[in-house]
Amino acid sequence: MGASLRALGQKAKAASREIATAGTAAKDSALLEAADLIEQRSDWLLSANAADVDRSRGSGMGATQIDRLGLSEARLAAMAAALRQVASLPDPVGEVAGGWRRPNGLRVEQVRVPLGVVGVIYENRPNVTSDAAGLCLKSGNATMLRGSSSAIESNRAIVSCLREALGKAGLPEDAVTLVEDTSHEAAVEFMRLDGMIDCLIPRGGPSLIASVRENATVPAVIDGDGNCHVYVDKAADIEMAVSIMANAKMQRPGVCNAAESLLVHADIAADVLPRMRSALDGVELLGDERTRAILPGIAVATDEDFATEFLDLKLSVAVVGDLSSAIAHIARYGTGHSEAIITEDLRAAERFCNEVDAAAVLVNASTRFVDGGELGLGAEIGISTQKLHARGPMGLRELTCLKYVVRGDGQIRQ
Amino acid sequence: MGASLRALGQKAKAASREIATAGTAAKDSALLEAADLIEQRSDWLLSANAADVDRSRGSGMGATQIDRLGLSEARLAAMAAALRQVASLPDPVGEVAGGWRRPNGLRVEQVRVPLGVVGVIYENRPNVTSDAAGLCLKSGNATMLRGSSSAIESNRAIVSCLREALGKAGLPEDAVTLVEDTSHEAAVEFMRLDGMIDCLIPRGGPSLIASVRENATVPAVIDGDGNCHVYVDKAADIEMAVSIMANAKMQRPGVCNAAESLLVHADIAADVLPRMRSALDGVELLGDERTRAILPGIAVATDEDFATEFLDLKLSVAVVGDLSSAIAHIARYGTGHSEAIITEDLRAAERFCNEVDAAAVLVNASTRFVDGGELGLGAEIGISTQKLHARGPMGLRELTCLKYVVRGDGQIRQ
């Protein structure tokens, strides 16, 4: 197993050198061709997926997981549309991000280049296969995809469309490879392909992230939890606060940029909290003591609740004495994803933006906007909650790095 | 041990929140004060260092290592000068690196902010203590320093100057902390301070790097080997090629941006190689077959030699048939550090720049310029050979990250 995975890694590495210098037109043509193939071969893709779904159902997979695994004509159309969308985005490769001349005449430039080989390890959504490969291809990277065993037939079929499209565009098919060994041992080996994988992106739950932290020896960008807060300042527009909170919690509760916790300034809590309860109809509220004094019916929020990303119609609520306490609460329980303040007070807004340590801070807007599409990146391969390399939504630019190009006319160092 | 290291990490984390928003004037004043203290207390620092040197000599440390460990008035003056130099550089924090408005009116900005806590693990040069802490302080980061046991007295004394200077400037002393437990177990624990260390920078030899790859669970930037090549193209100015090669190899052979390998185009090898041998007087040459046909006296270069960073007056030499072979040789043996081409041919230069995958590619200039100071970054904390986060010399900007600040007036997601 180890040998064949390394052989696959070497193929990906070789392909990455070719695709790194490929022109935009060839890459776009491969993306459009792949989109067409996915639509043209929908019957075949759906039957491969049906085999995965049957097998998984037979082995007792739950309904939510089955839903994630399942494809449909509509989902295939969305995958094709995503590939076409990526084709329409500007190519990040070749941008000169900066440049200057040194006193000795050396001309220094920082040029944007692909990372090389991007390894993606993920769970059972088959659309990640085409989404991730498409973004990597457009940014000039080779991709090694390691999906779950439950989706293996679907992934094989999708990858074959992508590889055929690469070939038709005159690009190396090995720029997209699927790791077919879905054992745990192969996953660990995959995270340790030093010298082959330049960037590992895990997309999945806490156990996958923990395994990457523990086992990976290649550089990784962690797409971690989102325990996101909405803080309603004493100078908030209360109607706006209620509307944003309801949106941040309820518009799509199962995603990482949904809010999990509400903090309300003590001075306005008696007014705000009952209105929040009405607006958050269907959401289970868990409150601290001061919250429960105003909303006596609700359950107690424990320390653990404040630290939990519910990904559900559940919300922890605390009353805080001032902005500093809100910032301290977020520092203690937040995961550095997205944090919002609702206020009309300029100083409070600026302090919140400066002092809250998160990938994204928002003033008077829903946390749900922290997403590659919504922020204007066009698409995203994940949302980084670490600080190295990329923070927040990762788009095409975040799949590149800067290389120094230094031009001289014979300079030597004194 | 584990408990006290975690306690230290928590103090550093708390201090990082304060120093992240400190003004430039306070940070500069701490840097200048630290420089003054290091000079004023030179007797005390030198006696602490003498204790380290005596102890290390007694335990059989070699002369090269002792030289690295030793301080002198001149070395202390250089450390103070480096701190003053960092104070004079522009503060990277607060730069708005980009910004735009979305169709729904949201204003999106990417603002440069400190990383948080930077962990530095290093070997026995005591100047790394003040250099690393100074760069981190200027960029608004807290630093946890884990030097070697051999330098513990020197490091304690230097850190006490830095902490006193922070206090005098009204900044938290815990923004610079020294890990005094220099056991191997503490080093491993240090690399696993998740949630405390935002960026780990190892500065040391291959065994330290290997240990970081194996053990670290926090994000790291690897400052790896430099197996750097100079390729002399058939269209090279031969005099320039000889002068650059001699500089790249001999000006300071023990550093990572020194060249370790010479590649010469076959068409000019008979002319170039004898001139190289004269210019590289004192350098041991190891050649492939074609090189030895022209320079019959020299030893055989094995595959391993071509893969070795000698850090010494030793050079592997190969004759290549064309530019493609040179690029393939570099892809096979290079470590992605610094690679140079000597040519007057525009197309060859551009192909080399595009196709060679390294932190820095140079045209008609010595590899020795790949250094934070020489490239104009003002100073550097290391040279990254990975692609994530930073590539090449890491200056103040590379000790920061970008945070999204999103301002709205009540936007919710549809």
PDB file of C-alpha atoms in Angstrom, chain B residues 190-383:
ATOM      1  CA  PHE B 190       6.337  22.733  23.187  1.00  0.00           C
ATOM      2  CA  MET B 191       5.594  21.645  19.598  1.00  0.00           C
ATOM      3  CA  ARG B 192       2.171  20.466  20.743  1.00  0.00           C
ATOM      4  CA  LEU B 193       0.859  23.585  22.481  1.00  0.00           C
ATOM      5  CA  ASP B 194      -2.311  23.700  20.396  1.00  0.00           C
ATOM      6  CA  GLY B 195      -4.367  26.790  20.993  1.00  0.00           C
ATOM      7  CA  MET B 196      -1.341  28.594  22.419  1.00  0.00           C
ATOM      8  CA  ILE B 197       1.326  28.666  19.713  1.00  0.00           C
ATOM      9  CA  ASP B 198       0.005  30.082  16.437  1.00  0.00           C
ATOM     10  CA  CYS B 199       3.231  29.590  14.511  1.00  0.00           C
ATOM     11  CA  LEU B 200       6.258  27.465  15.294  1.00  0.00           C
ATOM     12  CA  ILE B 201       9.582  28.385  13.717  1.00  0.00           C
ATOM     13  CA  PRO B 202      12.394  25.874  14.137  1.00  0.00           C
ATOM     14  CA  ARG B 203      15.886  27.158  13.533  1.00  0.00           C
ATOM     15  CA  GLY B 204      18.413  24.403  13.455  1.00  0.00           C
ATOM     16  CA  GLY B 205      19.777  21.353  11.689  1.00  0.00           C
ATOM     17  CA  PRO B 206      18.093  18.412   9.998  1.00  0.00           C
ATOM     18  CA  SER B 207      17.389  16.516  13.238  1.00  0.00           C
ATOM     19  CA  LEU B 208      15.454  19.463  14.692  1.00  0.00           C
ATOM     20  CA  ILE B 209      13.490  19.842  11.454  1.00  0.00           C
ATOM     21  CA  ALA B 210      12.725  16.121  11.410  1.00  0.00           C
ATOM     22  CA  SER B 211      11.524  16.274  15.001  1.00  0.00           C
ATOM     23  CA  VAL B 212       9.219  19.204  14.190  1.00  0.00           C
ATOM     24  CA  ARG B 213       7.751  17.372  11.188  1.00  0.00           C
ATOM     25  CA  GLU B 214       7.216  14.275  13.286  1.00  0.00           C
ATOM     26  CA  ASN B 215       5.982  15.774  16.534  1.00  0.00           C
ATOM     27  CA  ALA B 216       4.509  19.216  15.959  1.00  0.00           C
ATOM     28  CA  THR B 217       0.744  19.560  16.081  1.00  0.00           C
ATOM     29  CA  VAL B 218       0.848  23.378  15.895  1.00  0.00           C
ATOM     30  CA  PRO B 219       1.307  25.042  12.487  1.00  0.00           C
ATOM     31  CA  ALA B 220       4.990  25.410  11.601  1.00  0.00           C
ATOM     32  CA  VAL B 221       7.112  27.154   9.009  1.00  0.00           C
ATOM     33  CA  ILE B 222      10.047  24.970   8.073  1.00  0.00           C
ATOM     34  CA  ASP B 223      13.414  26.597   7.493  1.00  0.00           C
ATOM     35  CA  GLY B 224      14.891  23.697   5.566  1.00  0.00           C
ATOM     36  CA  ASP B 225      18.054  22.793   3.682  1.00  0.00           C
ATOM     37  CA  GLY B 226      19.500  24.749   0.831  1.00  0.00           C
ATOM     38  CA  ASN B 227      20.914  22.481  -1.850  1.00  0.00           C
ATOM     39  CA  CYS B 228      21.313  25.416  -4.247  1.00  0.00           C
ATOM     40  CA  HIS B 229      22.464  25.191  -7.871  1.00  0.00           C
ATOM     41  CA  VAL B 230      24.148  27.539 -10.311  1.00  0.00           C
ATOM     42  CA  TYR B 231      23.375  26.617 -13.920  1.00  0.00           C
ATOM     43  CA  VAL B 232      25.678  28.043 -16.571  1.00  0.00           C
ATOM     44  CA  ASP B 233      23.693  28.174 -19.782  1.00  0.00           C
ATOM     45  CA  LYS B 234      25.325  27.924 -23.194  1.00  0.00           C
ATOM     46  CA  ALA B 235      24.571  31.615 -23.736  1.00  0.00           C
ATOM     47  CA  ALA B 236      26.259  32.643 -20.470  1.00  0.00           C
ATOM     48  CA  ASP B 237      28.765  35.435 -20.100  1.00  0.00           C
ATOM     49  CA  ILE B 238      31.512  33.092 -18.920  1.00  0.00           C
ATOM     50  CA  GLU B 239      33.415  35.637 -16.909  1.00  0.00           C
ATOM     51  CA  MET B 240      30.208  36.535 -15.063  1.00  0.00           C
ATOM     52  CA  ALA B 241      29.422  32.850 -14.527  1.00  0.00           C
ATOM     53  CA  VAL B 242      32.821  32.226 -12.950  1.00  0.00           C
ATOM     54  CA  SER B 243      32.558  35.265 -10.709  1.00  0.00           C
ATOM     55  CA  ILE B 244      29.016  34.366  -9.533  1.00  0.00           C
ATOM     56  CA  MET B 245      29.897  30.711  -8.978  1.00  0.00           C
ATOM     57  CA  ALA B 246      32.949  31.608  -6.885  1.00  0.00           C
ATOM     58  CA  ASN B 247      30.864  34.035  -4.842  1.00  0.00           C
ATOM     59  CA  ALA B 248      27.960  31.625  -4.380  1.00  0.00           C
ATOM     60  CA  LYS B 249      30.296  28.858  -3.195  1.00  0.00           C
ATOM     61  CA  MET B 250      33.094  30.608  -1.363  1.00  0.00           C
ATOM     62  CA  GLN B 251      31.886  33.890   0.115  1.00  0.00           C
ATOM     63  CA  ARG B 252      30.363  32.050   3.083  1.00  0.00           C
ATOM     64  CA  PRO B 253      30.182  28.321   2.462  1.00  0.00           C
ATOM     65  CA  GLY B 254      28.449  27.345   5.718  1.00  0.00           C
ATOM     66  CA  VAL B 255      25.097  29.035   5.078  1.00  0.00           C
ATOM     67  CA  CYS B 256      21.927  27.794   3.418  1.00  0.00           C
ATOM     68  CA  ASN B 257      22.042  30.144   0.417  1.00  0.00           C
ATOM     69  CA  ALA B 258      25.565  29.109  -0.573  1.00  0.00           C
ATOM     70  CA  ALA B 259      25.648  27.053  -3.792  1.00  0.00           C
ATOM     71  CA  GLU B 260      26.345  23.353  -3.511  1.00  0.00           C
ATOM     72  CA  SER B 261      26.201  22.308  -7.132  1.00  0.00           C
ATOM     73  CA  LEU B 262      27.324  23.606 -10.513  1.00  0.00           C
ATOM     74  CA  LEU B 263      25.598  22.606 -13.753  1.00  0.00           C
ATOM     75  CA  VAL B 264      27.241  23.527 -17.049  1.00  0.00           C
ATOM     76  CA  HIS B 265      25.806  23.307 -20.560  1.00  0.00           C
ATOM     77  CA  ALA B 266      27.723  20.718 -22.588  1.00  0.00           C
ATOM     78  CA  ASP B 267      28.444  23.125 -25.460  1.00  0.00           C
ATOM     79  CA  ILE B 268      30.625  25.370 -23.305  1.00  0.00           C
ATOM     80  CA  ALA B 269      31.776  22.913 -20.639  1.00  0.00           C
ATOM     81  CA  ALA B 270      35.285  22.481 -22.109  1.00  0.00           C
ATOM     82  CA  ASP B 271      35.783  26.243 -21.896  1.00  0.00           C
ATOM     83  CA  VAL B 272      33.977  26.898 -18.597  1.00  0.00           C
ATOM     84  CA  LEU B 273      35.097  24.046 -16.357  1.00  0.00           C
ATOM     85  CA  PRO B 274      38.858  24.713 -16.334  1.00  0.00           C
ATOM     86  CA  ARG B 275      38.191  28.396 -15.598  1.00  0.00           C
ATOM     87  CA  MET B 276      35.842  27.365 -12.773  1.00  0.00           C
ATOM     88  CA  ARG B 277      38.509  25.106 -11.311  1.00  0.00           C
ATOM     89  CA  SER B 278      41.009  27.978 -11.182  1.00  0.00           C
ATOM     90  CA  ALA B 279      38.500  30.389  -9.641  1.00  0.00           C
ATOM     91  CA  LEU B 280      37.326  27.809  -7.090  1.00  0.00           C
ATOM     92  CA  ASP B 281      40.781  27.396  -5.645  1.00  0.00           C
ATOM     93  CA  GLY B 282      40.509  25.547  -2.342  1.00  0.00           C
ATOM     94  CA  VAL B 283      37.121  24.027  -3.164  1.00  0.00           C
ATOM     95  CA  GLU B 284      36.933  20.248  -3.507  1.00  0.00           C
ATOM     96  CA  LEU B 285      35.158  19.399  -6.761  1.00  0.00           C
ATOM     97  CA  LEU B 286      33.169  16.201  -7.296  1.00  0.00           C
ATOM     98  CA  GLY B 287      32.106  15.603 -10.877  1.00  0.00           C
ATOM     99  CA  ASP B 288      29.918  13.392 -13.038  1.00  0.00           C
ATOM    100  CA  GLU B 289      31.482  11.466 -15.913  1.00  0.00           C
ATOM    101  CA  ARG B 290      31.302  14.274 -18.437  1.00  0.00           C
ATOM    102  CA  THR B 291      32.838  16.710 -15.974  1.00  0.00           C
ATOM    103  CA  ARG B 292      35.674  14.303 -15.202  1.00  0.00           C
ATOM    104  CA  ALA B 293      36.382  13.926 -18.906  1.00  0.00           C
ATOM    105  CA  ILE B 294      37.255  17.624 -18.905  1.00  0.00           C
ATOM    106  CA  LEU B 295      38.708  17.823 -15.371  1.00  0.00           C
ATOM    107  CA  PRO B 296      40.232  14.364 -15.034  1.00  0.00           C
ATOM    108  CA  GLY B 297      41.779  14.920 -11.618  1.00  0.00           C
ATOM    109  CA  ILE B 298      38.595  15.319  -9.629  1.00  0.00           C
ATOM    110  CA  ALA B 299      36.642  12.762  -7.616  1.00  0.00           C
ATOM    111  CA  VAL B 300      33.405  11.093  -8.732  1.00  0.00           C
ATOM    112  CA  ALA B 301      30.166  12.760  -7.661  1.00  0.00           C
ATOM    113  CA  THR B 302      27.667  10.128  -6.526  1.00  0.00           C
ATOM    114  CA  ASP B 303      23.906  10.494  -6.493  1.00  0.00           C
ATOM    115  CA  GLU B 304      24.207  11.166  -2.803  1.00  0.00           C
ATOM    116  CA  ASP B 305      26.727  13.952  -3.419  1.00  0.00           C
ATOM    117  CA  PHE B 306      24.293  15.657  -5.772  1.00  0.00           C
ATOM    118  CA  ALA B 307      21.657  15.445  -3.027  1.00  0.00           C
ATOM    119  CA  THR B 308      23.945  16.811  -0.307  1.00  0.00           C
ATOM    120  CA  GLU B 309      24.066  20.284   1.188  1.00  0.00           C
ATOM    121  CA  PHE B 310      27.802  20.315   1.955  1.00  0.00           C
ATOM    122  CA  LEU B 311      27.901  23.630   3.872  1.00  0.00           C
ATOM    123  CA  ASP B 312      31.603  23.404   3.198  1.00  0.00           C
ATOM    124  CA  LEU B 313      34.231  24.132   0.532  1.00  0.00           C
ATOM    125  CA  LYS B 314      32.924  21.262  -1.594  1.00  0.00           C
ATOM    126  CA  LEU B 315      30.960  21.417  -4.846  1.00  0.00           C
ATOM    127  CA  SER B 316      29.256  18.805  -7.002  1.00  0.00           C
ATOM    128  CA  VAL B 317      29.526  19.434 -10.753  1.00  0.00           C
ATOM    129  CA  ALA B 318      27.542  18.049 -13.683  1.00  0.00           C
ATOM    130  CA  VAL B 319      27.533  18.691 -17.408  1.00  0.00           C
ATOM    131  CA  VAL B 320      23.990  18.848 -18.825  1.00  0.00           C
ATOM    132  CA  GLY B 321      22.875  18.528 -22.424  1.00  0.00           C
ATOM    133  CA  ASP B 322      20.411  21.381 -22.393  1.00  0.00           C
ATOM    134  CA  LEU B 323      18.265  23.681 -20.288  1.00  0.00           C
ATOM    135  CA  SER B 324      15.585  20.988 -19.839  1.00  0.00           C
ATOM    136  CA  SER B 325      18.154  18.626 -18.355  1.00  0.00           C
ATOM    137  CA  ALA B 326      19.332  21.355 -15.992  1.00  0.00           C
ATOM    138  CA  ILE B 327      15.749  21.991 -14.846  1.00  0.00           C
ATOM    139  CA  ALA B 328      15.160  18.246 -14.415  1.00  0.00           C
ATOM    140  CA  HIS B 329      18.375  17.889 -12.404  1.00  0.00           C
ATOM    141  CA  ILE B 330      17.280  20.714 -10.093  1.00  0.00           C
ATOM    142  CA  ALA B 331      13.800  19.204  -9.744  1.00  0.00           C
ATOM    143  CA  ARG B 332      15.409  15.927  -8.720  1.00  0.00           C
ATOM    144  CA  TYR B 333      18.058  17.140  -6.294  1.00  0.00           C
ATOM    145  CA  GLY B 334      17.096  20.681  -5.274  1.00  0.00           C
ATOM    146  CA  THR B 335      15.476  21.507  -1.953  1.00  0.00           C
ATOM    147  CA  GLY B 336      13.396  24.435  -3.232  1.00  0.00           C
ATOM    148  CA  HIS B 337      15.625  27.107  -1.733  1.00  0.00           C
ATOM    149  CA  SER B 338      17.559  29.260  -4.261  1.00  0.00           C
ATOM    150  CA  GLU B 339      18.470  28.410  -7.843  1.00  0.00           C
ATOM    151  CA  ALA B 340      20.422  30.563 -10.294  1.00  0.00           C
ATOM    152  CA  ILE B 341      20.884  30.629 -14.059  1.00  0.00           C
ATOM    153  CA  ILE B 342      23.657  32.502 -15.797  1.00  0.00           C
ATOM    154  CA  THR B 343      22.635  33.404 -19.323  1.00  0.00           C
ATOM    155  CA  GLU B 344      22.291  36.226 -21.832  1.00  0.00           C
ATOM    156  CA  ASP B 345      19.403  34.388 -23.527  1.00  0.00           C
ATOM    157  CA  LEU B 346      16.047  35.918 -22.614  1.00  0.00           C
ATOM    158  CA  ARG B 347      14.027  32.805 -23.388  1.00  0.00           C
ATOM    159  CA  ALA B 348      16.325  30.583 -21.340  1.00  0.00           C
ATOM    160  CA  ALA B 349      16.114  33.007 -18.421  1.00  0.00           C
ATOM    161  CA  GLU B 350      12.306  33.146 -18.547  1.00  0.00           C
ATOM    162  CA  ARG B 351      11.956  29.374 -18.869  1.00  0.00           C
ATOM    163  CA  PHE B 352      14.254  28.834 -15.902  1.00  0.00           C
ATOM    164  CA  CYS B 353      12.282  31.349 -13.785  1.00  0.00           C
ATOM    165  CA  ASN B 354       8.961  29.749 -14.699  1.00  0.00           C
ATOM    166  CA  GLU B 355       9.861  26.101 -14.497  1.00  0.00           C
ATOM    167  CA  VAL B 356      12.235  25.878 -11.567  1.00  0.00           C
ATOM    168  CA  ASP B 357      10.264  25.341  -8.387  1.00  0.00           C
ATOM    169  CA  ALA B 358      12.101  27.156  -5.587  1.00  0.00           C
ATOM    170  CA  ALA B 359      11.568  29.903  -3.034  1.00  0.00           C
ATOM    171  CA  ALA B 360      13.856  32.087  -5.136  1.00  0.00           C
ATOM    172  CA  VAL B 361      15.092  31.878  -8.708  1.00  0.00           C
ATOM    173  CA  LEU B 362      17.877  34.203  -9.803  1.00  0.00           C
ATOM    174  CA  VAL B 363      19.105  35.327 -13.201  1.00  0.00           C
ATOM    175  CA  ASN B 364      22.732  36.469 -13.394  1.00  0.00           C
ATOM    176  CA  ALA B 365      23.122  36.956  -9.654  1.00  0.00           C
ATOM    177  CA  SER B 366      24.631  35.021  -6.768  1.00  0.00           C
ATOM    178  CA  THR B 367      22.421  32.732  -4.668  1.00  0.00           C
ATOM    179  CA  ARG B 368      23.935  34.476  -1.640  1.00  0.00           C
ATOM    180  CA  PHE B 369      21.452  37.352  -2.158  1.00  0.00           C
ATOM    181  CA  VAL B 370      18.535  35.227  -0.960  1.00  0.00           C
ATOM    182  CA  ASP B 371      18.454  36.706   2.508  1.00  0.00           C
ATOM    183  CA  GLY B 372      16.024  39.090   4.207  1.00  0.00           C
ATOM    184  CA  GLY B 373      18.526  41.923   4.411  1.00  0.00           C
ATOM    185  CA  GLU B 374      19.839  41.555   0.864  1.00  0.00           C
ATOM    186  CA  LEU B 375      16.382  41.305  -0.715  1.00  0.00           C
ATOM    187  CA  GLY B 376      15.244  44.422   1.123  1.00  0.00           C
ATOM    188  CA  LEU B 377      13.058  42.981   3.886  1.00  0.00           C
ATOM    189  CA  GLY B 378      15.164  44.718   6.525  1.00  0.00           C
ATOM    190  CA  ALA B 379      15.701  41.594   8.607  1.00  0.00           C
ATOM    191  CA  GLU B 380      14.651  37.978   8.687  1.00  0.00           C
ATOM    192  CA  ILE B 381      13.654  35.361  11.223  1.00  0.00           C
ATOM    193  CA  GLY B 382      14.492  32.506   8.851  1.00  0.00           C
ATOM    194  CA  ILE B 383      14.174  31.310   5.274  1.00  0.00           C
TER     195      ILE B 383
END
